[in-house]
Short mmCIF file of C-alpha atoms in Angstrom, two decimals:
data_model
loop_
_atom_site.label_atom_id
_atom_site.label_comp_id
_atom_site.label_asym_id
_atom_site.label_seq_id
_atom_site.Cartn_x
_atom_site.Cartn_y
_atom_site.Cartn_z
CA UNK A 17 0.00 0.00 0.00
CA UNK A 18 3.24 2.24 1.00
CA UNK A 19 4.25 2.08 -2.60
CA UNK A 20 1.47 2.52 -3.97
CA UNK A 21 1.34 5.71 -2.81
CA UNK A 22 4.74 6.94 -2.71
CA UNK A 23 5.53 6.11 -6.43
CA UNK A 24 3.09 8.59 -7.76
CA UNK A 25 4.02 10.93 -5.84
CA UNK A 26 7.83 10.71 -6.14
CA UNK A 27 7.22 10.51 -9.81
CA UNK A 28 5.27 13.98 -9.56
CA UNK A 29 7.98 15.66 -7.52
CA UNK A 30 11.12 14.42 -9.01
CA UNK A 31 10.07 14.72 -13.19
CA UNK A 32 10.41 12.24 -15.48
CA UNK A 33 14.11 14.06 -16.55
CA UNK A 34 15.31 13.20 -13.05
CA UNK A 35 15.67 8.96 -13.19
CA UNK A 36 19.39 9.17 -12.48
CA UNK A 37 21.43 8.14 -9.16
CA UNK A 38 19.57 8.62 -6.17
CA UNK A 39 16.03 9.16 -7.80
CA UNK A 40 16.25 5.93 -9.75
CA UNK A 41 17.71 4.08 -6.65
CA UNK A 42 14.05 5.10 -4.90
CA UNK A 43 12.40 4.70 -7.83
CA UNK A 44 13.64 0.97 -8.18
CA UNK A 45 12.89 0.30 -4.20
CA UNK A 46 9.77 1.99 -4.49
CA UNK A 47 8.82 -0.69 -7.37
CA UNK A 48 10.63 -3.93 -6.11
CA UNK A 49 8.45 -3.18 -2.49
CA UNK A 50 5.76 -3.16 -4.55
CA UNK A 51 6.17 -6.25 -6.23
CA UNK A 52 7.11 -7.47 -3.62
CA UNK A 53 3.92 -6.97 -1.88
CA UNK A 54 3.14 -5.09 1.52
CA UNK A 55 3.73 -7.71 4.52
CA UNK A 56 0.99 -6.14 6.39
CA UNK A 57 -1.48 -7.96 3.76
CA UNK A 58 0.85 -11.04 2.70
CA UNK A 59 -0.80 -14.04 4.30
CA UNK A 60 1.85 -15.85 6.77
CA UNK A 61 -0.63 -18.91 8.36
CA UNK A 62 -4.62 -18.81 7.11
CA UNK A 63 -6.23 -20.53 10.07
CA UNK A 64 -9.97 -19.84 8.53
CA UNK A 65 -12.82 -19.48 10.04
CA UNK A 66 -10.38 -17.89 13.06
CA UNK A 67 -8.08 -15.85 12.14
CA UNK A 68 -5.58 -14.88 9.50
CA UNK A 69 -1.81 -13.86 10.63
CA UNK A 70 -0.14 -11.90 8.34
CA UNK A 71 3.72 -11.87 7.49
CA UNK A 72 4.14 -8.53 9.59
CA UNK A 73 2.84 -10.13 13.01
CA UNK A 74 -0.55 -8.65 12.09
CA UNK A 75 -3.51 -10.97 13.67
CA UNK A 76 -7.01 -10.70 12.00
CA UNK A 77 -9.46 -12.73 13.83
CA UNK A 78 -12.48 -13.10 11.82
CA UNK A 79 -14.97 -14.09 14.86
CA UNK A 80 -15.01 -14.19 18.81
CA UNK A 81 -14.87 -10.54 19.03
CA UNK A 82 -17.76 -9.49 20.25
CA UNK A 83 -17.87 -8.85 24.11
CA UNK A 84 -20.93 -7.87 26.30
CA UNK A 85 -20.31 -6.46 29.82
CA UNK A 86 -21.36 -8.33 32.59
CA UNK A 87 -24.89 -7.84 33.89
CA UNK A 88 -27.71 -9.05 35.61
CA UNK A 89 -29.57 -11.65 33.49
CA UNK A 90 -33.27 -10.91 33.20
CA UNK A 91 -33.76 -14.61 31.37
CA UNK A 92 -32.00 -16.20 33.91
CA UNK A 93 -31.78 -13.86 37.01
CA UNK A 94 -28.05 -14.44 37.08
CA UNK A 95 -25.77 -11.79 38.00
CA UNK A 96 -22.15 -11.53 36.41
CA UNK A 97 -19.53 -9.51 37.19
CA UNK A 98 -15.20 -9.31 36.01
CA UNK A 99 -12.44 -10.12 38.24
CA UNK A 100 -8.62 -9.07 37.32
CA UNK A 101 -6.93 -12.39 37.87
CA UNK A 102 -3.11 -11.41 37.36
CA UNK A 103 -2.70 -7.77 36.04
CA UNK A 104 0.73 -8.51 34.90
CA UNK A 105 -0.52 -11.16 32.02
CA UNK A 106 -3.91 -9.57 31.86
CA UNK A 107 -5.77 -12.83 32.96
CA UNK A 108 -9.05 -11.91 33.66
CA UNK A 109 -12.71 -13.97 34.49
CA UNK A 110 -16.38 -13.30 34.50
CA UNK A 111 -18.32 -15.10 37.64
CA UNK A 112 -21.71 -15.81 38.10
CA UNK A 113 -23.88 -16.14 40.52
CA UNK A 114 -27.41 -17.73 40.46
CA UNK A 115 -30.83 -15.14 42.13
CA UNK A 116 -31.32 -17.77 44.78
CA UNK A 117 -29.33 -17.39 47.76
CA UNK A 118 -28.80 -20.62 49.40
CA UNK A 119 -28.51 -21.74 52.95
CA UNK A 120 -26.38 -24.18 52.08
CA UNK A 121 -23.41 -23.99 49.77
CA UNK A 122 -23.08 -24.10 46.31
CA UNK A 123 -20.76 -25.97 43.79
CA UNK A 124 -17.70 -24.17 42.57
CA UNK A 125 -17.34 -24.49 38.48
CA UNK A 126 -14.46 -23.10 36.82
CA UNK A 127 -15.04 -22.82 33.25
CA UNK A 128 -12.45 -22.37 30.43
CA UNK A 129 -14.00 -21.49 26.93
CA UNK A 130 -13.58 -23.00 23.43
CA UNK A 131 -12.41 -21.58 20.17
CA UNK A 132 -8.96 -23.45 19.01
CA UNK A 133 -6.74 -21.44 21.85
CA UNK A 134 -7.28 -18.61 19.10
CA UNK A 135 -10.28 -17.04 19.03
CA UNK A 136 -13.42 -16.18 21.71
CA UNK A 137 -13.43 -14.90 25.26
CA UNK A 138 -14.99 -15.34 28.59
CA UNK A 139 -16.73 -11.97 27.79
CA UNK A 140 -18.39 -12.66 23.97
CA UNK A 141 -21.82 -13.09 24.01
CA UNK A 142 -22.01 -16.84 23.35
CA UNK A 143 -20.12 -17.80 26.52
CA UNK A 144 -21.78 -14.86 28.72
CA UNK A 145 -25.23 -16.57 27.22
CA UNK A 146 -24.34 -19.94 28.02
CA UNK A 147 -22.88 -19.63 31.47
CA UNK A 148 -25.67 -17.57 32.47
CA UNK A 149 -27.73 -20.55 31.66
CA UNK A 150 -25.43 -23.36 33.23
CA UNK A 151 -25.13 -21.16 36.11
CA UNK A 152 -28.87 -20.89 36.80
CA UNK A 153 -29.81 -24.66 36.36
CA UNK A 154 -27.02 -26.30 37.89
CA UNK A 155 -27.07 -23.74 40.73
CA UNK A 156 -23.34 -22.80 40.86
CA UNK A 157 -21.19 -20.12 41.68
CA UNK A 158 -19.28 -19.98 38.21
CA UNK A 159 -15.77 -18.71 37.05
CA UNK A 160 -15.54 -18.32 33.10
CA UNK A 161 -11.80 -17.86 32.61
CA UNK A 162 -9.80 -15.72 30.40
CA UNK A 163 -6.48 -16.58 29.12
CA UNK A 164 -4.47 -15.23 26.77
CA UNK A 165 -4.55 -16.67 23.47
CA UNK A 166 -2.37 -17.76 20.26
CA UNK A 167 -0.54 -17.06 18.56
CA UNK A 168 0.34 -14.11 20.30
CA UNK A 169 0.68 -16.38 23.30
CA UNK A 170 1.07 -20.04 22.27
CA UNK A 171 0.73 -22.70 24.21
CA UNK A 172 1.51 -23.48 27.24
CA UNK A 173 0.23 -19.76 27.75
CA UNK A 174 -3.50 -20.98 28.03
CA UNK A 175 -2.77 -23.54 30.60
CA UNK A 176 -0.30 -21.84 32.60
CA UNK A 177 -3.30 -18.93 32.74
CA UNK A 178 -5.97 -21.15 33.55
CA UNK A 179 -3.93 -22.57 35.76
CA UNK A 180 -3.22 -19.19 37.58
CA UNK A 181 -6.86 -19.27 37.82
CA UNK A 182 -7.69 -22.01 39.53
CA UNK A 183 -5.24 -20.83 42.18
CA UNK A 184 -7.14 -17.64 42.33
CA UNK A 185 -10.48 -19.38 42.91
CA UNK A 186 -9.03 -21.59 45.68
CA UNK A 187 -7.33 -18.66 47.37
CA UNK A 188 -10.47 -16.28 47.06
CA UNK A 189 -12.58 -18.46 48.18
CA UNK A 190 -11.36 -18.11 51.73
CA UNK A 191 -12.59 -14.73 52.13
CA UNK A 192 -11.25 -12.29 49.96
CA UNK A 193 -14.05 -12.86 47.03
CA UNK A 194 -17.60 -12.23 48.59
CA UNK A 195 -19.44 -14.87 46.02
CA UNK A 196 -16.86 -17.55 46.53
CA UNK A 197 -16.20 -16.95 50.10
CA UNK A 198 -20.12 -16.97 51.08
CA UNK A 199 -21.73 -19.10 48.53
CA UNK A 200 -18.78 -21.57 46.92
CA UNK A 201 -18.56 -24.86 48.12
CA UNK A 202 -14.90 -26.34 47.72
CA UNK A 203 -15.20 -29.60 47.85
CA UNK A 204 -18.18 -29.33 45.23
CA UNK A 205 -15.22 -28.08 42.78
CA UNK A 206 -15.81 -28.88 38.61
CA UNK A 207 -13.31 -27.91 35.82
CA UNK A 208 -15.24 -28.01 32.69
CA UNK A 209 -14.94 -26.58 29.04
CA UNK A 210 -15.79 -27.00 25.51
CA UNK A 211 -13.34 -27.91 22.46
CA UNK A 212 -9.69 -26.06 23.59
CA UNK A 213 -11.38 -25.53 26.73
CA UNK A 214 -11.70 -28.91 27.15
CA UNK A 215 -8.68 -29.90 26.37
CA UNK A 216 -7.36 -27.31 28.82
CA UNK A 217 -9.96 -28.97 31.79
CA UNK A 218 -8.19 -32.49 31.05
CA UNK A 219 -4.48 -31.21 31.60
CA UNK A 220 -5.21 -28.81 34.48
CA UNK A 221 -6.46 -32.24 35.76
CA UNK A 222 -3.38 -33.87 35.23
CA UNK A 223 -1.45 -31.32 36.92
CA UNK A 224 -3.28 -30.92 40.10
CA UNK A 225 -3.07 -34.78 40.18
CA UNK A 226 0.37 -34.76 40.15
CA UNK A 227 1.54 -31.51 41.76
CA UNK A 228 -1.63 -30.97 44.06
CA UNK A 229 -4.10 -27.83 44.78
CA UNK A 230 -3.51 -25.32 47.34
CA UNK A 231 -4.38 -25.94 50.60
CA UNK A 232 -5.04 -29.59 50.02
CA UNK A 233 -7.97 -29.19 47.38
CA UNK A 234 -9.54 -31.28 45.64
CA UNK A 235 -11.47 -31.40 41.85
CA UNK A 236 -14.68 -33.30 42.54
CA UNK A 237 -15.23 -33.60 38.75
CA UNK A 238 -13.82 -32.67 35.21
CA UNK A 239 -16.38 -31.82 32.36
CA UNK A 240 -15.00 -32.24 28.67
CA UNK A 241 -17.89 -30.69 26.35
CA UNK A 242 -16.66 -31.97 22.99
CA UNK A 243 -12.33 -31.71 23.75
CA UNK A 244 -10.11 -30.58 21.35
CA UNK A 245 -7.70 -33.59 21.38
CA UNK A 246 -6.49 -35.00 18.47
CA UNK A 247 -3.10 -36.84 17.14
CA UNK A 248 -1.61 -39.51 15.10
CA UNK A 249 -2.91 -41.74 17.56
CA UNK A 250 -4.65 -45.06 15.07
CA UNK A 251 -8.40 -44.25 16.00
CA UNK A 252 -10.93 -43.26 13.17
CA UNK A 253 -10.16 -42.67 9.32
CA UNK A 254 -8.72 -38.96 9.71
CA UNK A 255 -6.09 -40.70 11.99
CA UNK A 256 -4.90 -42.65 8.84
CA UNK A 257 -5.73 -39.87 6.54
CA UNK A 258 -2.07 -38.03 5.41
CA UNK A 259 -3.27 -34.86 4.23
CA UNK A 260 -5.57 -34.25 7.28
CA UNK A 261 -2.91 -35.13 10.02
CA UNK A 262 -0.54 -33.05 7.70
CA UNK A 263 -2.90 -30.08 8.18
CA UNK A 264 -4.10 -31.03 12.04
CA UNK A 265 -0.13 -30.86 12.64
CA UNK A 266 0.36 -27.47 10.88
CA UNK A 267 -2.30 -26.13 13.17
CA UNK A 268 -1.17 -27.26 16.12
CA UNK A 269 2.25 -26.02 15.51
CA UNK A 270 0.94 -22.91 15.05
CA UNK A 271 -1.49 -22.41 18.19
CA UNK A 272 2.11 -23.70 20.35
CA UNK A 273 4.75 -21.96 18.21
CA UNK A 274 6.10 -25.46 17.62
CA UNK A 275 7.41 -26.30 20.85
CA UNK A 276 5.57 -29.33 20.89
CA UNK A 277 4.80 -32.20 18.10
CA UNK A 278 1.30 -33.28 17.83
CA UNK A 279 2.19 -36.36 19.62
CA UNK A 280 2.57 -34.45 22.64
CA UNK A 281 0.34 -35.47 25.14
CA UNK A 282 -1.45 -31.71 25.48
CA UNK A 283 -2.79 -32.40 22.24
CA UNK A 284 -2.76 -36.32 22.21
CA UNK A 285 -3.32 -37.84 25.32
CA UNK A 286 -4.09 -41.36 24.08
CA UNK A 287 0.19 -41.37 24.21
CA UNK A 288 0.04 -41.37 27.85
CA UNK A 289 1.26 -44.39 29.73
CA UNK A 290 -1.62 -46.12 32.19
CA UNK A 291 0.29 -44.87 35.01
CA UNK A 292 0.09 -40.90 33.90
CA UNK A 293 -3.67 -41.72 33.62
CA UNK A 294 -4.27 -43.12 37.16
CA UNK A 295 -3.24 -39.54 38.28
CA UNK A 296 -5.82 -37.65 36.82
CA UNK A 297 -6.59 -35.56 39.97
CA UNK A 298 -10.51 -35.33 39.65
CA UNK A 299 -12.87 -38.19 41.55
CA UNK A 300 -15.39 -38.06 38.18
CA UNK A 301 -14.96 -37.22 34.33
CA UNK A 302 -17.58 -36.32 31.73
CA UNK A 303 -16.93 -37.11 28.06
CA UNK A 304 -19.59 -35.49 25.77
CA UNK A 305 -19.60 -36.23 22.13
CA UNK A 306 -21.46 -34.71 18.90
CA UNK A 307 -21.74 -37.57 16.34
CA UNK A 308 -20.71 -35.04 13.77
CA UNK A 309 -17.89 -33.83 15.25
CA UNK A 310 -14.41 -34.52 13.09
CA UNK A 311 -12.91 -35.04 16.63
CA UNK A 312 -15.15 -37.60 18.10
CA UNK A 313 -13.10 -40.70 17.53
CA UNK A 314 -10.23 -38.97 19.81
CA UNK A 315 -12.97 -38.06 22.25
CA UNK A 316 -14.45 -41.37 22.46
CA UNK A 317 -10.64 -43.35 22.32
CA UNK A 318 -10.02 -40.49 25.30
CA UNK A 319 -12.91 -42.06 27.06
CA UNK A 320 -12.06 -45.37 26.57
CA UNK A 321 -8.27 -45.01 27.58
CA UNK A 322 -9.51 -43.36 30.89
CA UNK A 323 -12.08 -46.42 31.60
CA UNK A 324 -9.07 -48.69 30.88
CA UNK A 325 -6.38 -47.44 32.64
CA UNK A 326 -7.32 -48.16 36.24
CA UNK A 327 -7.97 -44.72 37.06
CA UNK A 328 -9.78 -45.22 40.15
CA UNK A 329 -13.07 -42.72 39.56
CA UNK A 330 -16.11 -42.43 37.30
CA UNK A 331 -15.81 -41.76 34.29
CA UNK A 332 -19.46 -40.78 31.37
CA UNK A 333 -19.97 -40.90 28.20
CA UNK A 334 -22.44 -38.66 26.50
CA UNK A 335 -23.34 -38.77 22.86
CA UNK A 336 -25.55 -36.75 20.84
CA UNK A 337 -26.45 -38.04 17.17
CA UNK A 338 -26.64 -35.79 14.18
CA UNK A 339 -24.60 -32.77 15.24
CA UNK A 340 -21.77 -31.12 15.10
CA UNK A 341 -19.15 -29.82 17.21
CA UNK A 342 -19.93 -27.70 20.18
CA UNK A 343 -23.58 -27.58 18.38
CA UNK A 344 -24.62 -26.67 22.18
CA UNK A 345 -23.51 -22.83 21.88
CA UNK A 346 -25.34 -21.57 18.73
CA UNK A 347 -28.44 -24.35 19.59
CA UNK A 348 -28.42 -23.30 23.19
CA UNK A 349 -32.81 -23.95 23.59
CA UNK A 350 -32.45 -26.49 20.99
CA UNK A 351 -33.87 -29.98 22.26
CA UNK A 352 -30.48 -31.62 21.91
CA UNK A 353 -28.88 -28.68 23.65
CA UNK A 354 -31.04 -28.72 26.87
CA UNK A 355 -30.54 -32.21 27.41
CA UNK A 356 -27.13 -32.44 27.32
CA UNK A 357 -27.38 -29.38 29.74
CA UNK A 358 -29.79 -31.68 31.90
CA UNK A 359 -26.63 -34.60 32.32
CA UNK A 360 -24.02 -31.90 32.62
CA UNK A 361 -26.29 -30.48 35.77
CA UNK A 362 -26.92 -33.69 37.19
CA UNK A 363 -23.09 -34.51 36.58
CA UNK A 364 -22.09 -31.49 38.86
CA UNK A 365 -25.34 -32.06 41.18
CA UNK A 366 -24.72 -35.62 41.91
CA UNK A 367 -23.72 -36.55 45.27
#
């Protein structure tokens, strides 16, 4: 665009009787720049329908950009409100809190949103829409986290952020956060999320099992709404397809800055030894799965890995035929939608 603009006008100053030493040195950078081709609009990785990053570091996310503040819900009588997690990173959340005000206490869900660690927000009106919902049926005190994303911040950003978060929620809750500390229920707490949120839900699992919570916590149950797991791993025909795990690999490289291969278990955890899975630190697991979802044979080999590896908790499987993935955010009153909200409510509400 630079040249394109400059040209003309050098030409106009400088006079076609003037194309000698200096002038035509400009003139020839001037022309090879614009052959060459401005690298704020050259294309560097086209990760469509999320974003487009362009050879200049440019990031154009086409969708997840919308935010609404937080409010109180008229729909659902839920009232929202934003928390500064770690001002140095920017980590942020929205939490919810249900009209009714128990006697008792509540469960604690910590919720970590979907949209290929690229795109979408705690704060865009399909997650503020949803958790308003899940907050008002299951009855929970909710904390939609959010992390920084890629590829500004590839992975292990995401994790190490929702991470952070959890530690937040578990120190809050003690007193210094008035929902948490008066309505939250520790040992009632859930990690859930959908797609990349999912996937983040299963290895902030991991972790805790092996390095512990604060303060002797525990995660009562782990939610994975449709993961975002997928590998080289020999389950379904995309696994054995070359041009599709050639593409899945590209992508993944690019949401972690290739640091890690797609055979790394943050990605793939059907690579994990028996013994890594035993340490999952959650007492119950939810597995959903949308028949039409290009992912679901990872899900469902994710499901059956946990069930075989002598983890000692619960582990669920829940399928829903003839849709696609995470289906349950654009379909929210949908039939499908509100019954997979029903077993994800009496997942959390189950004693």
């Amino acid at each position: 665009m630079a040249a394109r603009i400059l040209l003309p006008l050098l030409l106009f100053l400088l006079g076609s009787h003037c194309w000698t030493g200096a002038a035509a040195a400009a003139r020839r950078q001037l022309l090879q720049a614009r052959r060459a081709g401005d690298p704020n609009s050259q294309v560097k990785f086209d990760f469509s329908p999320f974003l487009i990053e362009y050879k200049s570091g440019r990031v154009k996310r086409l969708m997840g950009t919308d935010v609404v503040a937080a409010s109180s819900d008229a729909l659902t009588g839920v009232t929202s409100r934003d928390v500064v997690i770690d001002p140095s990173t920017g980590v942020a959340a929205r939490l919810y809190l249900p009209s009714f005000r128990a006697s008792a206490r509540v469960p604690v869900l910590v919720y970590f949103h979907g949209g290929a660690f690229v795109v979408e927000s705690a704060f865009t009106p399909i997650y503020h829409a949803y958790l308003n919902t899940l907050a008002a049926r299951a009855g929970v005190v909710a904390v939609s986290v959010n992390y920084r994303l890629a590829p500004e911040h590839p992975l292990p950003a995401a994790y190490d952020d929702s991470w952070a978060a959890v530690r937040w929620v578990l120190a809050n809750a003690a007193g210094s956060d008035p929902w948490l500390s008066q309505y939250g229920d520790l040992s009632r707490l859930f990690l859930a999320g959908d797609s990349a949120g999912g996937n983040i839900a299963h290895n902030l699992a991991l972790r805790a099992g092996e390095e512990g919570l604060d303060g002797g916590a525990r995660i009562k149950g782990v939610a994975l709404l449709d993961p975002y797991f997928q590998g080289r791993s020999p389950v379904g025909a995309d696994a054995t397809d070359p041009a599709y795990l050639q593409s899945a690999a590209r992508t993944w490289s690019f949401i972690c800055a290739g640091r890690y291969p797609i055979t790394h278990p943050y990605a793939d955890p059907l690579v994990l030894p028996a013994a890594s899975w035993q340490h999952l630190g959650a007492s119950r697991v939810l597995v959903t799965v949308s028949e039409r979802d290009r992912l679901s044979p990872w899900q469902r080999a994710y499901y059956a890995a946990l069930r075989g590896s002598g983890w000692p908790g619960e582990a669920e499987l829940y399928e829903t035929p003839g849709e696609g993935h995470v289906y349950f955010l654009t379909k929210l009153g949908s039939p499908q939608a509100l019954s997979e909200m029903a077993n994800l409510v009496a997942f959390i509400n189950r004693d």
